[in-house]
Amino acid sequence: MTVSASESVIRFILDGAVVSVSHIDPSLTLLQYLRETLYRSGTKEGCAEGDCGACTVVLGELVDGRVSLRSVNACIQFVAMLHGKVLFTVESLKPKHDSELHPVQQAMVDCHGSQCGFCTSGFVMSLFALFKSSVNPDRSQINDALSGNLCRCTGYKPIIDAAQEMFAIETNQPRNWLTQAALNEPQPIDDFEKALIDQLEAIRPVKMLQLEHSEKQYFAPLDLQSLTKLIRDKPDATLIAGNTDVGLWVNKQLRDLPEVISLSLVEDLKKIDITDSDITIGAAVSLSDAFAALVKYYPELKELFRRFASQPVRNAGTLVGNVANGSPIGDSMPILIALQSELILRKADSQRIVALDQFYLGYQQKDCQPGEFIEAIRIPLNTKHYRLASYKVSKRYDQDISAVCAAFVIGLDEDGTIFHCRVAYGGMAATPARARNTGKVLLGSKWNEKNLALAMATLAEDFSPLSDVRASSDYRLKVAQNLLTRFYLETQPGQSGAVSQVNRLNDLPGLRHE
């Protein structure tokens, strides 16, 4: 594959038909396209930054021979990112016979899940994605599916009732064909999914997508060789994968993007490779898939990953993209630093390995050379004898920016001596960073209250946090110290440290729908 082997037409499936789009602004958002070109006004603009969920749609693509459907925010997706996929909007749920509503819509009507109606289409599409991927979900799963949708009117209970009710409604419409597959129980492919598979196979990209419009260029290569050549030739181009951050540059900062290179179609970057010693996650692997893989080996991180943004953002964004962004309040970086993760950087045909805790040089400054990009992140798995935890402190449980995010990994001898210690924080400095002095105080010491007190005092030497709208400097330092205390208490002999014992909002049986 070479840069010259390209096509200039975006193709996707909508309501059973192939839609071809050309000669458009490469940074045109899917939301704008739906409302202003296709006149599908059911998809609403609320925040234009992926927070409110009023613009939620569902995208589908082929994964291991089956159709995988996921909710995403249309306001921060470029139209070009539809290439080779299937799109569902709220209008797509309209049945052939006007007398029959989709079960999701019928449940919303029956449970009075809509008042003013502005947010309703977004909720319907999030519920549609849940309907296609679950059977009788519990309250926790429903809350997670709706975490990216905000409503000012209903108080959410009627919508949650509708989420439970929709599975009981009799219908002739296609149901959740992926559920049994997700449970490792084979299920035949029905006619609806088969038709989608055939259509997606027919429009599967075989050439690099290259768009040009008003001195703007957009490239979506299919292989690593073409990608590296593009980045070498266009070192100033903006790289995107899920676009959950760059989309805000366009919507909120009104920035022009002269050259954009998308990583999302490069198959080599969509892989998760697992060995006995580590897990390597490619740059185009979604946050949802990356977190699902990591939680299998580090179940202690379930709550942190569940609270990372919303489900539509996790479905679109990537773990490597979050790391590459380098935000000082990025929630994934502290635990990745504490776990001694490494970045695989690529420039042309050569690779370079950089420890994540050495990658950030200052605010928005990284150890990344011109023409170099993050190909993957490698996370060690040989920590079975360690204790670890990561905590997020924010004003809301769901979909909120951290005031402080803390991560701890320690190894204890039988006599309670610390033989391994790594402590990292977000929100405490210009970058996510290790508490190096604190780690030195603890390493080789007994894990007791005396040394805990020394470590807490040493945190003030490691960090001088700023005050902002989320928290004051004094508050951040106190929280950082208290989280270290919490980790100490949860790692004492006889303490299970189960999140459900200390957090009333996380998966308690009383909140589950049985």
Short mmCIF file of C-alpha atoms in Angstrom, two decimals:
data_model
loop_
_atom_site.label_atom_id
_atom_site.label_comp_id
_atom_site.label_asym_id
_atom_site.label_seq_id
_atom_site.Cartn_x
_atom_site.Cartn_y
_atom_site.Cartn_z
CA MET A 1 0.00 0.00 0.00
CA THR A 2 1.34 3.42 -0.92
CA VAL A 3 0.05 6.93 -0.42
CA SER A 4 -0.96 7.12 -4.10
CA ALA A 5 -3.28 4.11 -3.72
CA SER A 6 -6.24 6.03 -2.38
CA GLU A 7 -9.90 6.87 -2.84
CA SER A 8 -11.74 10.11 -2.18
CA VAL A 9 -15.27 8.92 -1.40
CA ILE A 10 -16.61 8.17 2.09
CA ARG A 11 -18.96 5.18 2.08
CA PHE A 12 -21.18 4.01 4.91
CA ILE A 13 -24.46 2.20 5.45
CA LEU A 14 -27.58 4.09 6.60
CA ASP A 15 -31.01 2.46 6.81
CA GLY A 16 -30.01 -0.37 4.51
CA ALA A 17 -28.53 1.80 1.77
CA VAL A 18 -24.97 2.76 0.89
CA VAL A 19 -24.33 6.47 1.31
CA SER A 20 -21.43 7.99 -0.65
CA VAL A 21 -20.01 11.36 0.37
CA SER A 22 -17.33 13.38 -1.37
CA HIS A 23 -16.17 16.98 -1.68
CA ILE A 24 -16.78 17.88 1.97
CA ASP A 25 -14.77 19.68 4.60
CA PRO A 26 -12.66 16.94 6.26
CA SER A 27 -13.42 18.44 9.68
CA LEU A 28 -17.19 18.52 9.17
CA THR A 29 -18.75 16.83 12.19
CA LEU A 30 -21.23 14.02 11.90
CA LEU A 31 -23.75 16.10 13.86
CA GLN A 32 -23.55 18.96 11.36
CA TYR A 33 -23.85 16.55 8.46
CA LEU A 34 -26.91 14.83 9.90
CA ARG A 35 -28.77 18.03 10.68
CA GLU A 36 -27.72 20.29 7.81
CA THR A 37 -27.28 17.85 4.91
CA LEU A 38 -29.46 14.82 5.65
CA TYR A 39 -32.00 16.89 7.64
CA ARG A 40 -32.08 14.28 10.40
CA SER A 41 -32.92 16.74 13.13
CA GLY A 42 -33.64 14.08 15.74
CA THR A 43 -29.94 14.20 16.60
CA LYS A 44 -29.58 17.33 18.75
CA GLU A 45 -26.73 19.68 19.60
CA GLY A 46 -26.46 20.37 23.31
CA CYS A 47 -22.89 20.88 24.43
CA ALA A 48 -20.89 20.19 21.23
CA GLU A 49 -18.14 18.60 23.32
CA GLY A 50 -19.30 15.03 23.97
CA ASP A 51 -20.71 15.65 27.45
CA CYS A 52 -24.52 15.87 27.26
CA GLY A 53 -25.40 12.95 24.96
CA ALA A 54 -28.13 14.77 23.01
CA CYS A 55 -26.28 13.92 19.78
CA THR A 56 -25.78 10.20 20.52
CA VAL A 57 -25.86 7.87 17.53
CA VAL A 58 -24.82 4.23 17.11
CA LEU A 59 -22.03 3.04 14.82
CA GLY A 60 -21.43 -0.54 13.75
CA GLU A 61 -18.46 -2.31 12.22
CA LEU A 62 -17.30 -5.84 11.56
CA VAL A 63 -15.43 -7.46 14.44
CA ASP A 64 -14.45 -11.13 14.06
CA GLY A 65 -17.14 -11.66 11.46
CA ARG A 66 -19.97 -10.17 13.52
CA VAL A 67 -21.48 -6.68 13.66
CA SER A 68 -20.44 -4.74 16.76
CA LEU A 69 -22.66 -1.76 17.64
CA ARG A 70 -21.56 1.07 19.94
CA SER A 71 -22.93 4.44 20.95
CA VAL A 72 -20.82 7.52 20.14
CA ASN A 73 -21.20 11.30 20.25
CA ALA A 74 -21.92 12.68 16.77
CA CYS A 75 -20.74 16.18 17.74
CA ILE A 76 -17.08 15.12 18.01
CA GLN A 77 -16.97 12.58 15.20
CA PHE A 78 -15.92 13.73 11.72
CA VAL A 79 -18.04 12.44 8.84
CA ALA A 80 -14.92 10.84 7.39
CA MET A 81 -14.78 8.55 10.42
CA LEU A 82 -17.94 6.79 9.14
CA HIS A 83 -15.95 5.26 6.29
CA GLY A 84 -16.71 1.52 6.06
CA LYS A 85 -19.24 1.51 8.92
CA VAL A 86 -22.98 1.38 9.50
CA LEU A 87 -24.80 4.30 11.11
CA PHE A 88 -28.00 4.28 13.15
CA THR A 89 -29.78 7.50 14.11
CA VAL A 90 -33.03 7.85 16.03
CA GLU A 91 -34.83 8.02 12.67
CA SER A 92 -33.40 4.57 11.84
CA LEU A 93 -35.58 3.03 14.55
CA LYS A 94 -38.78 3.93 12.71
CA PRO A 95 -40.45 0.62 11.76
CA LYS A 96 -41.88 -0.18 8.35
CA HIS A 97 -45.36 -0.04 9.82
CA ASP A 98 -46.11 3.25 11.59
CA SER A 99 -48.30 1.48 14.13
CA GLU A 100 -45.34 -0.30 15.77
CA LEU A 101 -42.69 1.54 17.74
CA HIS A 102 -39.27 0.09 18.40
CA PRO A 103 -39.20 -1.59 21.86
CA VAL A 104 -36.84 1.13 23.11
CA GLN A 105 -39.25 3.85 21.99
CA GLN A 106 -42.31 2.00 23.29
CA ALA A 107 -40.70 1.55 26.69
CA MET A 108 -39.90 5.27 26.86
CA VAL A 109 -43.56 6.05 26.09
CA ASP A 110 -44.93 3.50 28.55
CA CYS A 111 -42.64 4.63 31.37
CA HIS A 112 -43.05 8.37 30.67
CA GLY A 113 -39.33 8.69 30.04
CA SER A 114 -39.58 11.96 28.10
CA GLN A 115 -40.72 15.43 29.08
CA CYS A 116 -39.35 18.35 27.03
CA GLY A 117 -37.93 15.81 24.58
CA PHE A 118 -34.66 17.56 23.70
CA CYS A 119 -32.45 14.86 25.21
CA THR A 120 -34.80 11.98 24.38
CA SER A 121 -33.28 10.94 21.05
CA GLY A 122 -29.85 10.62 22.66
CA PHE A 123 -31.23 8.47 25.46
CA VAL A 124 -33.08 6.33 22.93
CA MET A 125 -29.88 5.67 20.99
CA SER A 126 -27.91 4.80 24.12
CA LEU A 127 -30.71 2.42 25.10
CA PHE A 128 -30.73 1.01 21.55
CA ALA A 129 -27.02 0.16 21.89
CA LEU A 130 -27.76 -1.48 25.25
CA PHE A 131 -30.71 -3.34 23.73
CA LYS A 132 -28.42 -4.78 21.08
CA SER A 133 -25.73 -5.94 23.48
CA SER A 134 -27.43 -7.10 26.69
CA VAL A 135 -30.17 -9.25 28.17
CA ASN A 136 -31.86 -8.09 31.36
CA PRO A 137 -29.04 -5.73 32.39
CA ASP A 138 -28.74 -4.85 36.06
CA ARG A 139 -28.97 -1.31 37.42
CA SER A 140 -25.21 -0.85 37.30
CA GLN A 141 -25.05 -1.77 33.60
CA ILE A 142 -27.95 0.56 32.82
CA ASN A 143 -26.35 3.43 34.70
CA ASP A 144 -23.12 2.88 32.79
CA ALA A 145 -24.91 2.80 29.43
CA LEU A 146 -26.64 6.10 30.25
CA SER A 147 -23.63 7.78 31.89
CA GLY A 148 -23.11 10.01 28.87
CA ASN A 149 -26.70 11.27 28.65
CA LEU A 150 -27.90 14.24 30.68
CA CYS A 151 -31.53 15.24 31.29
CA ARG A 152 -32.92 18.27 33.12
CA CYS A 153 -36.53 17.08 33.38
CA THR A 154 -37.28 13.48 34.28
CA GLY A 155 -34.97 12.78 37.21
CA TYR A 156 -33.75 9.67 35.29
CA LYS A 157 -35.94 7.12 37.12
CA PRO A 158 -38.51 6.82 34.30
CA ILE A 159 -35.68 6.40 31.79
CA ILE A 160 -34.06 3.68 33.89
CA ASP A 161 -37.49 2.04 34.20
CA ALA A 162 -37.73 2.12 30.39
CA ALA A 163 -34.30 0.48 30.12
CA GLN A 164 -35.60 -2.40 32.21
CA GLU A 165 -38.97 -2.55 30.47
CA MET A 166 -37.75 -2.58 26.86
CA PHE A 167 -36.55 -6.17 27.05
CA ALA A 168 -40.02 -7.41 28.00
CA ILE A 169 -41.81 -5.86 25.01
CA GLU A 170 -42.81 -8.33 22.31
CA THR A 171 -41.61 -7.34 18.86
CA ASN A 172 -40.86 -8.75 15.44
CA GLN A 173 -37.86 -6.47 15.08
CA PRO A 174 -34.28 -7.79 15.26
CA ARG A 175 -33.05 -8.14 18.81
CA ASN A 176 -29.67 -8.37 20.52
CA TRP A 177 -27.85 -10.79 18.24
CA LEU A 178 -24.48 -10.19 19.90
CA THR A 179 -25.53 -11.14 23.41
CA GLN A 180 -24.98 -14.87 23.22
CA ALA A 181 -21.72 -14.37 21.34
CA ALA A 182 -20.56 -12.06 24.13
CA LEU A 183 -21.36 -14.82 26.60
CA ASN A 184 -19.33 -17.29 24.53
CA GLU A 185 -22.49 -19.12 23.58
CA PRO A 186 -22.92 -19.52 19.83
CA GLN A 187 -25.97 -17.87 18.31
CA PRO A 188 -27.01 -18.08 14.66
CA ILE A 189 -26.67 -14.95 12.55
CA ASP A 190 -30.20 -13.72 11.78
CA ASP A 191 -31.30 -12.17 8.50
CA PHE A 192 -30.89 -8.61 9.72
CA GLU A 193 -27.31 -9.09 10.85
CA LYS A 194 -26.48 -11.13 7.74
CA ALA A 195 -27.67 -8.28 5.53
CA LEU A 196 -25.51 -5.83 7.49
CA ILE A 197 -22.49 -8.13 7.25
CA ASP A 198 -22.90 -8.41 3.48
CA GLN A 199 -23.22 -4.65 3.12
CA LEU A 200 -20.23 -3.93 5.32
CA GLU A 201 -18.14 -6.47 3.43
CA ALA A 202 -19.09 -4.74 0.18
CA ILE A 203 -17.85 -1.34 1.38
CA ARG A 204 -14.85 -2.59 3.35
CA PRO A 205 -12.04 -0.08 2.71
CA VAL A 206 -9.34 -1.45 0.41
CA LYS A 207 -7.56 1.82 -0.29
CA MET A 208 -6.48 4.74 1.82
CA LEU A 209 -9.14 7.42 2.18
CA GLN A 210 -7.79 10.79 1.03
CA LEU A 211 -9.97 13.90 1.12
CA GLU A 212 -9.07 17.38 -0.07
CA HIS A 213 -11.26 20.46 0.37
CA SER A 214 -10.47 24.18 0.68
CA GLU A 215 -6.76 23.57 1.30
CA LYS A 216 -7.55 20.94 3.95
CA GLN A 217 -6.47 17.31 3.68
CA TYR A 218 -7.61 14.17 5.49
CA PHE A 219 -5.86 10.80 5.25
CA ALA A 220 -6.98 7.44 6.63
CA PRO A 221 -4.38 4.80 5.69
CA LEU A 222 -5.01 1.08 6.13
CA ASP A 223 -1.54 -0.17 7.04
CA LEU A 224 1.43 0.82 9.17
CA GLN A 225 3.76 1.37 6.22
CA SER A 226 1.48 3.95 4.62
CA LEU A 227 0.91 5.62 7.98
CA THR A 228 4.59 6.02 8.78
CA LYS A 229 5.28 7.41 5.31
CA LEU A 230 2.50 9.95 5.70
CA ILE A 231 3.72 11.08 9.12
CA ARG A 232 7.28 11.33 7.79
CA ASP A 233 6.14 13.48 4.87
CA LYS A 234 3.67 15.52 6.96
CA PRO A 235 5.21 15.85 10.44
CA ASP A 236 2.93 18.77 11.34
CA ALA A 237 -0.29 16.89 10.59
CA THR A 238 -2.80 16.36 13.40
CA LEU A 239 -3.09 12.67 14.33
CA ILE A 240 -6.51 11.40 15.42
CA ALA A 241 -7.93 8.04 16.41
CA GLY A 242 -11.18 8.55 18.34
CA ASN A 243 -11.23 12.35 17.93
CA THR A 244 -12.69 12.88 21.42
CA ASP A 245 -10.18 15.66 22.11
CA VAL A 246 -9.46 17.06 18.65
CA GLY A 247 -13.20 17.34 18.03
CA LEU A 248 -13.29 20.01 20.73
CA TRP A 249 -10.55 21.96 18.95
CA VAL A 250 -12.92 22.33 16.00
CA ASN A 251 -16.16 22.94 17.93
CA LYS A 252 -14.93 25.09 20.81
CA GLN A 253 -11.70 26.69 19.63
CA LEU A 254 -12.77 26.99 15.97
CA ARG A 255 -9.36 25.75 14.90
CA ASP A 256 -8.60 24.91 11.30
CA LEU A 257 -6.90 21.56 10.75
CA PRO A 258 -4.96 21.83 7.47
CA GLU A 259 -3.76 18.21 7.59
CA VAL A 260 -5.34 15.34 9.50
CA ILE A 261 -4.11 11.75 9.58
CA SER A 262 -6.47 9.18 11.08
CA LEU A 263 -5.10 6.03 12.72
CA SER A 264 -8.51 4.41 13.06
CA LEU A 265 -8.35 2.14 9.99
CA VAL A 266 -4.80 0.82 10.51
CA GLU A 267 -5.34 -2.83 11.40
CA ASP A 268 -1.92 -3.22 13.05
CA LEU A 269 -2.85 -0.49 15.54
CA LYS A 270 -6.19 -2.09 16.47
CA LYS A 271 -4.58 -5.13 18.10
CA ILE A 272 -4.23 -6.18 21.73
CA ASP A 273 -1.34 -8.61 22.20
CA ILE A 274 -1.09 -10.51 25.48
CA THR A 275 1.86 -12.57 26.72
CA ASP A 276 2.73 -14.02 30.11
CA SER A 277 4.66 -10.86 30.96
CA ASP A 278 2.73 -7.96 29.46
CA ILE A 279 -0.20 -6.65 27.46
CA THR A 280 0.43 -4.43 24.45
CA ILE A 281 -2.40 -2.14 23.34
CA GLY A 282 -2.28 -0.54 19.90
CA ALA A 283 -2.84 3.15 19.25
CA ALA A 284 -6.24 2.60 17.59
CA VAL A 285 -7.71 0.34 20.31
CA SER A 286 -10.73 1.99 21.91
CA LEU A 287 -10.81 2.82 25.59
CA SER A 288 -13.69 0.37 26.02
CA ASP A 289 -11.68 -2.52 24.57
CA ALA A 290 -8.45 -1.52 26.30
CA PHE A 291 -10.13 -1.21 29.69
CA ALA A 292 -11.97 -4.52 29.26
CA ALA A 293 -8.66 -6.26 28.59
CA LEU A 294 -6.86 -4.60 31.49
CA VAL A 295 -9.61 -5.26 34.03
CA LYS A 296 -9.30 -9.00 33.38
CA TYR A 297 -5.79 -8.83 34.83
CA TYR A 298 -6.30 -5.91 37.20
CA PRO A 299 -9.88 -6.17 38.55
CA GLU A 300 -8.94 -3.58 41.18
CA LEU A 301 -9.23 -0.96 38.42
CA LYS A 302 -12.83 -1.67 37.50
CA GLU A 303 -14.26 1.37 39.26
CA LEU A 304 -11.63 3.76 37.91
CA PHE A 305 -12.17 2.64 34.34
CA ARG A 306 -15.94 2.69 34.73
CA ARG A 307 -15.73 6.30 35.89
CA PHE A 308 -13.44 7.28 33.02
CA ALA A 309 -15.58 9.63 30.90
CA SER A 310 -18.84 8.19 29.53
CA GLN A 311 -19.54 5.07 27.55
CA PRO A 312 -19.85 6.89 24.19
CA VAL A 313 -16.52 8.63 24.81
CA ARG A 314 -14.87 5.34 25.81
CA ASN A 315 -16.31 3.70 22.69
CA ALA A 316 -14.69 6.32 20.44
CA GLY A 317 -11.56 7.43 22.28
CA THR A 318 -8.39 5.38 22.65
CA LEU A 319 -6.10 4.63 25.58
CA VAL A 320 -3.01 5.67 23.62
CA GLY A 321 -4.78 8.88 22.63
CA ASN A 322 -5.39 9.70 26.28
CA VAL A 323 -1.73 9.06 27.06
CA ALA A 324 -0.56 11.07 24.03
CA ASN A 325 -2.76 13.99 25.06
CA GLY A 326 -0.76 14.24 28.28
CA SER A 327 -3.37 16.16 30.27
CA PRO A 328 -2.30 16.67 33.90
CA ILE A 329 -5.71 15.36 34.97
CA GLY A 330 -5.82 12.36 32.63
CA ASP A 331 -7.16 9.47 34.72
CA SER A 332 -5.43 6.59 32.96
CA MET A 333 -1.85 7.82 33.33
CA PRO A 334 -1.26 7.58 37.11
CA ILE A 335 -1.99 3.85 37.29
CA LEU A 336 -0.15 3.21 34.02
CA ILE A 337 2.88 5.03 35.43
CA ALA A 338 2.63 3.11 38.71
CA LEU A 339 2.54 -0.16 36.76
CA GLN A 340 5.79 0.78 34.94
CA SER A 341 4.19 0.99 31.51
CA GLU A 342 6.27 1.69 28.42
CA LEU A 343 5.45 3.47 25.19
CA ILE A 344 6.47 2.04 21.83
CA LEU A 345 7.31 5.02 19.64
CA ARG A 346 7.69 4.60 15.90
CA LYS A 347 9.45 6.77 13.33
CA ALA A 348 9.55 5.32 9.81
CA ASP A 349 10.88 1.75 10.21
CA SER A 350 12.49 2.20 13.63
CA GLN A 351 11.03 1.85 17.11
CA ARG A 352 12.00 3.46 20.40
CA ILE A 353 10.90 2.41 23.88
CA VAL A 354 10.24 5.13 26.46
CA ALA A 355 9.07 4.60 30.03
CA LEU A 356 5.79 6.43 30.53
CA ASP A 357 7.08 8.24 33.62
CA GLN A 358 9.88 9.69 31.45
CA PHE A 359 7.65 10.67 28.52
CA TYR A 360 6.20 13.89 29.96
CA LEU A 361 8.79 16.67 30.02
CA GLY A 362 6.48 19.50 31.10
CA TYR A 363 2.99 20.83 30.51
CA GLN A 364 2.00 19.63 27.01
CA GLN A 365 5.66 18.75 26.37
CA LYS A 366 6.62 15.17 25.51
CA ASP A 367 9.64 13.16 24.52
CA CYS A 368 8.39 12.72 20.97
CA GLN A 369 10.50 13.66 17.96
CA PRO A 370 9.14 15.17 14.71
CA GLY A 371 7.69 12.40 12.56
CA GLU A 372 7.43 10.06 15.57
CA PHE A 373 4.20 8.75 17.04
CA ILE A 374 3.04 6.34 19.74
CA GLU A 375 2.46 2.97 18.13
CA ALA A 376 1.37 1.15 21.29
CA ILE A 377 1.58 1.04 25.06
CA ARG A 378 3.00 -1.98 26.89
CA ILE A 379 1.75 -2.72 30.41
CA PRO A 380 3.47 -5.35 32.61
CA LEU A 381 1.40 -8.26 33.93
CA ASN A 382 3.98 -9.75 36.32
CA THR A 383 2.55 -8.01 39.37
CA LYS A 384 0.54 -10.83 40.95
CA HIS A 385 2.46 -10.51 44.22
CA TYR A 386 1.84 -6.76 44.42
CA ARG A 387 -1.08 -4.81 45.89
CA LEU A 388 -2.42 -2.01 43.76
CA ALA A 389 -5.24 0.51 43.66
CA SER A 390 -6.24 3.69 41.91
CA TYR A 391 -8.68 6.27 43.23
CA LYS A 392 -10.47 9.16 41.56
CA VAL A 393 -11.81 12.13 43.53
CA SER A 394 -14.24 14.40 41.71
CA LYS A 395 -17.46 16.30 42.39
CA ARG A 396 -19.62 13.75 40.54
CA TYR A 397 -19.35 9.99 40.38
CA ASP A 398 -19.96 9.76 36.63
CA GLN A 399 -18.35 11.68 33.78
CA ASP A 400 -16.41 14.29 35.74
CA ILE A 401 -12.87 15.64 35.65
CA SER A 402 -10.69 14.62 38.56
CA ALA A 403 -9.55 16.98 41.25
CA VAL A 404 -7.01 14.28 42.18
CA CYS A 405 -6.38 10.83 40.77
CA ALA A 406 -4.01 8.57 42.72
CA ALA A 407 -2.36 5.23 41.94
CA PHE A 408 -0.36 2.92 44.21
CA VAL A 409 1.53 -0.31 43.55
CA ILE A 410 3.47 -1.94 46.40
CA GLY A 411 5.10 -5.29 47.06
CA LEU A 412 5.25 -6.56 50.64
CA ASP A 413 7.49 -9.23 52.18
CA GLU A 414 6.01 -11.60 54.72
CA ASP A 415 7.24 -9.39 57.54
CA GLY A 416 5.55 -6.31 56.08
CA THR A 417 8.66 -4.75 54.51
CA ILE A 418 8.04 -2.89 51.26
CA PHE A 419 10.27 -4.33 48.54
CA HIS A 420 8.56 -2.52 45.65
CA CYS A 421 6.82 0.85 45.67
CA ARG A 422 5.52 3.19 42.99
CA VAL A 423 3.19 6.09 43.74
CA ALA A 424 1.75 8.35 41.03
CA TYR A 425 -0.80 11.16 40.87
CA GLY A 426 -2.79 13.19 38.40
CA GLY A 427 -4.01 16.70 39.14
CA MET A 428 -1.04 17.45 41.38
CA ALA A 429 1.42 18.90 38.85
CA ALA A 430 1.77 20.09 35.26
CA THR A 431 1.83 16.46 34.15
CA PRO A 432 0.78 13.10 35.61
CA ALA A 433 3.82 12.21 37.71
CA ARG A 434 5.40 9.85 40.21
CA ALA A 435 5.81 10.84 43.83
CA ARG A 436 9.47 9.86 43.72
CA ASN A 437 10.52 11.09 47.16
CA THR A 438 7.50 9.46 48.76
CA GLY A 439 8.37 6.19 47.06
CA LYS A 440 11.95 6.40 48.35
CA VAL A 441 10.72 6.94 51.93
CA LEU A 442 8.54 3.84 51.76
CA LEU A 443 10.86 1.50 49.84
CA GLY A 444 12.63 -0.84 52.27
CA SER A 445 10.50 0.36 55.20
CA LYS A 446 7.84 -1.42 57.20
CA TRP A 447 4.29 -0.79 56.01
CA ASN A 448 3.08 0.75 59.28
CA GLU A 449 1.53 3.94 60.59
CA LYS A 450 4.86 5.55 61.47
CA ASN A 451 6.20 5.25 57.93
CA LEU A 452 2.81 6.15 56.50
CA ALA A 453 3.00 9.46 58.38
CA LEU A 454 6.50 10.08 56.97
CA ALA A 455 5.25 9.33 53.47
CA MET A 456 2.28 11.65 53.84
CA ALA A 457 4.58 14.49 54.93
CA THR A 458 6.92 13.77 52.02
CA LEU A 459 4.11 14.25 49.50
CA ALA A 460 4.44 17.98 50.16
CA GLU A 461 8.03 17.75 48.85
CA ASP A 462 6.93 15.94 45.70
CA PHE A 463 4.07 18.24 44.73
CA SER A 464 2.99 21.87 44.97
CA PRO A 465 -0.42 21.62 43.29
CA LEU A 466 -2.20 24.60 41.77
CA SER A 467 -5.58 25.97 42.77
CA ASP A 468 -8.29 26.10 40.10
CA VAL A 469 -12.06 25.83 39.72
CA ARG A 470 -12.00 22.14 40.68
CA ALA A 471 -9.98 22.32 43.88
CA SER A 472 -7.58 24.43 45.91
CA SER A 473 -3.91 23.57 46.36
CA ASP A 474 -4.42 22.75 50.05
CA TYR A 475 -7.40 20.52 49.27
CA ARG A 476 -5.49 18.60 46.62
CA LEU A 477 -2.54 17.95 48.92
CA LYS A 478 -4.80 16.82 51.75
CA VAL A 479 -6.74 14.52 49.43
CA ALA A 480 -3.49 13.05 48.07
CA GLN A 481 -2.38 12.27 51.60
CA ASN A 482 -5.76 10.84 52.58
CA LEU A 483 -5.81 8.55 49.55
CA LEU A 484 -2.45 7.17 50.58
CA THR A 485 -3.95 6.52 54.02
CA ARG A 486 -6.91 4.78 52.44
CA PHE A 487 -4.58 2.53 50.46
CA TYR A 488 -2.67 1.74 53.65
CA LEU A 489 -5.87 0.76 55.48
CA GLU A 490 -7.07 -1.41 52.58
CA THR A 491 -3.77 -3.30 52.39
CA GLN A 492 -3.54 -4.25 56.06
CA PRO A 493 -3.71 -7.95 57.00
CA GLY A 494 -7.30 -9.13 57.14
CA GLN A 495 -8.59 -6.31 54.93
CA SER A 496 -9.99 -7.39 51.59
CA GLY A 497 -9.95 -3.88 50.21
CA ALA A 498 -13.08 -4.60 48.19
CA VAL A 499 -14.46 -1.43 46.61
CA SER A 500 -18.02 -2.50 47.45
CA GLN A 501 -17.15 -2.28 51.16
CA VAL A 502 -16.14 1.37 51.04
CA ASN A 503 -18.04 2.91 48.10
CA ARG A 504 -21.81 2.88 48.31
CA LEU A 505 -22.16 3.89 44.66
CA ASN A 506 -20.22 1.06 43.05
CA ASP A 507 -22.10 -2.15 42.21
CA LEU A 508 -23.81 -2.61 45.57
CA PRO A 509 -26.43 -5.39 45.45
CA GLY A 510 -29.08 -2.96 46.69
CA LEU A 511 -28.67 -0.88 43.54
CA ARG A 512 -28.92 -3.79 41.17
CA HIS A 513 -32.05 -4.61 39.23
CA GLU A 514 -32.71 -8.27 39.82
#
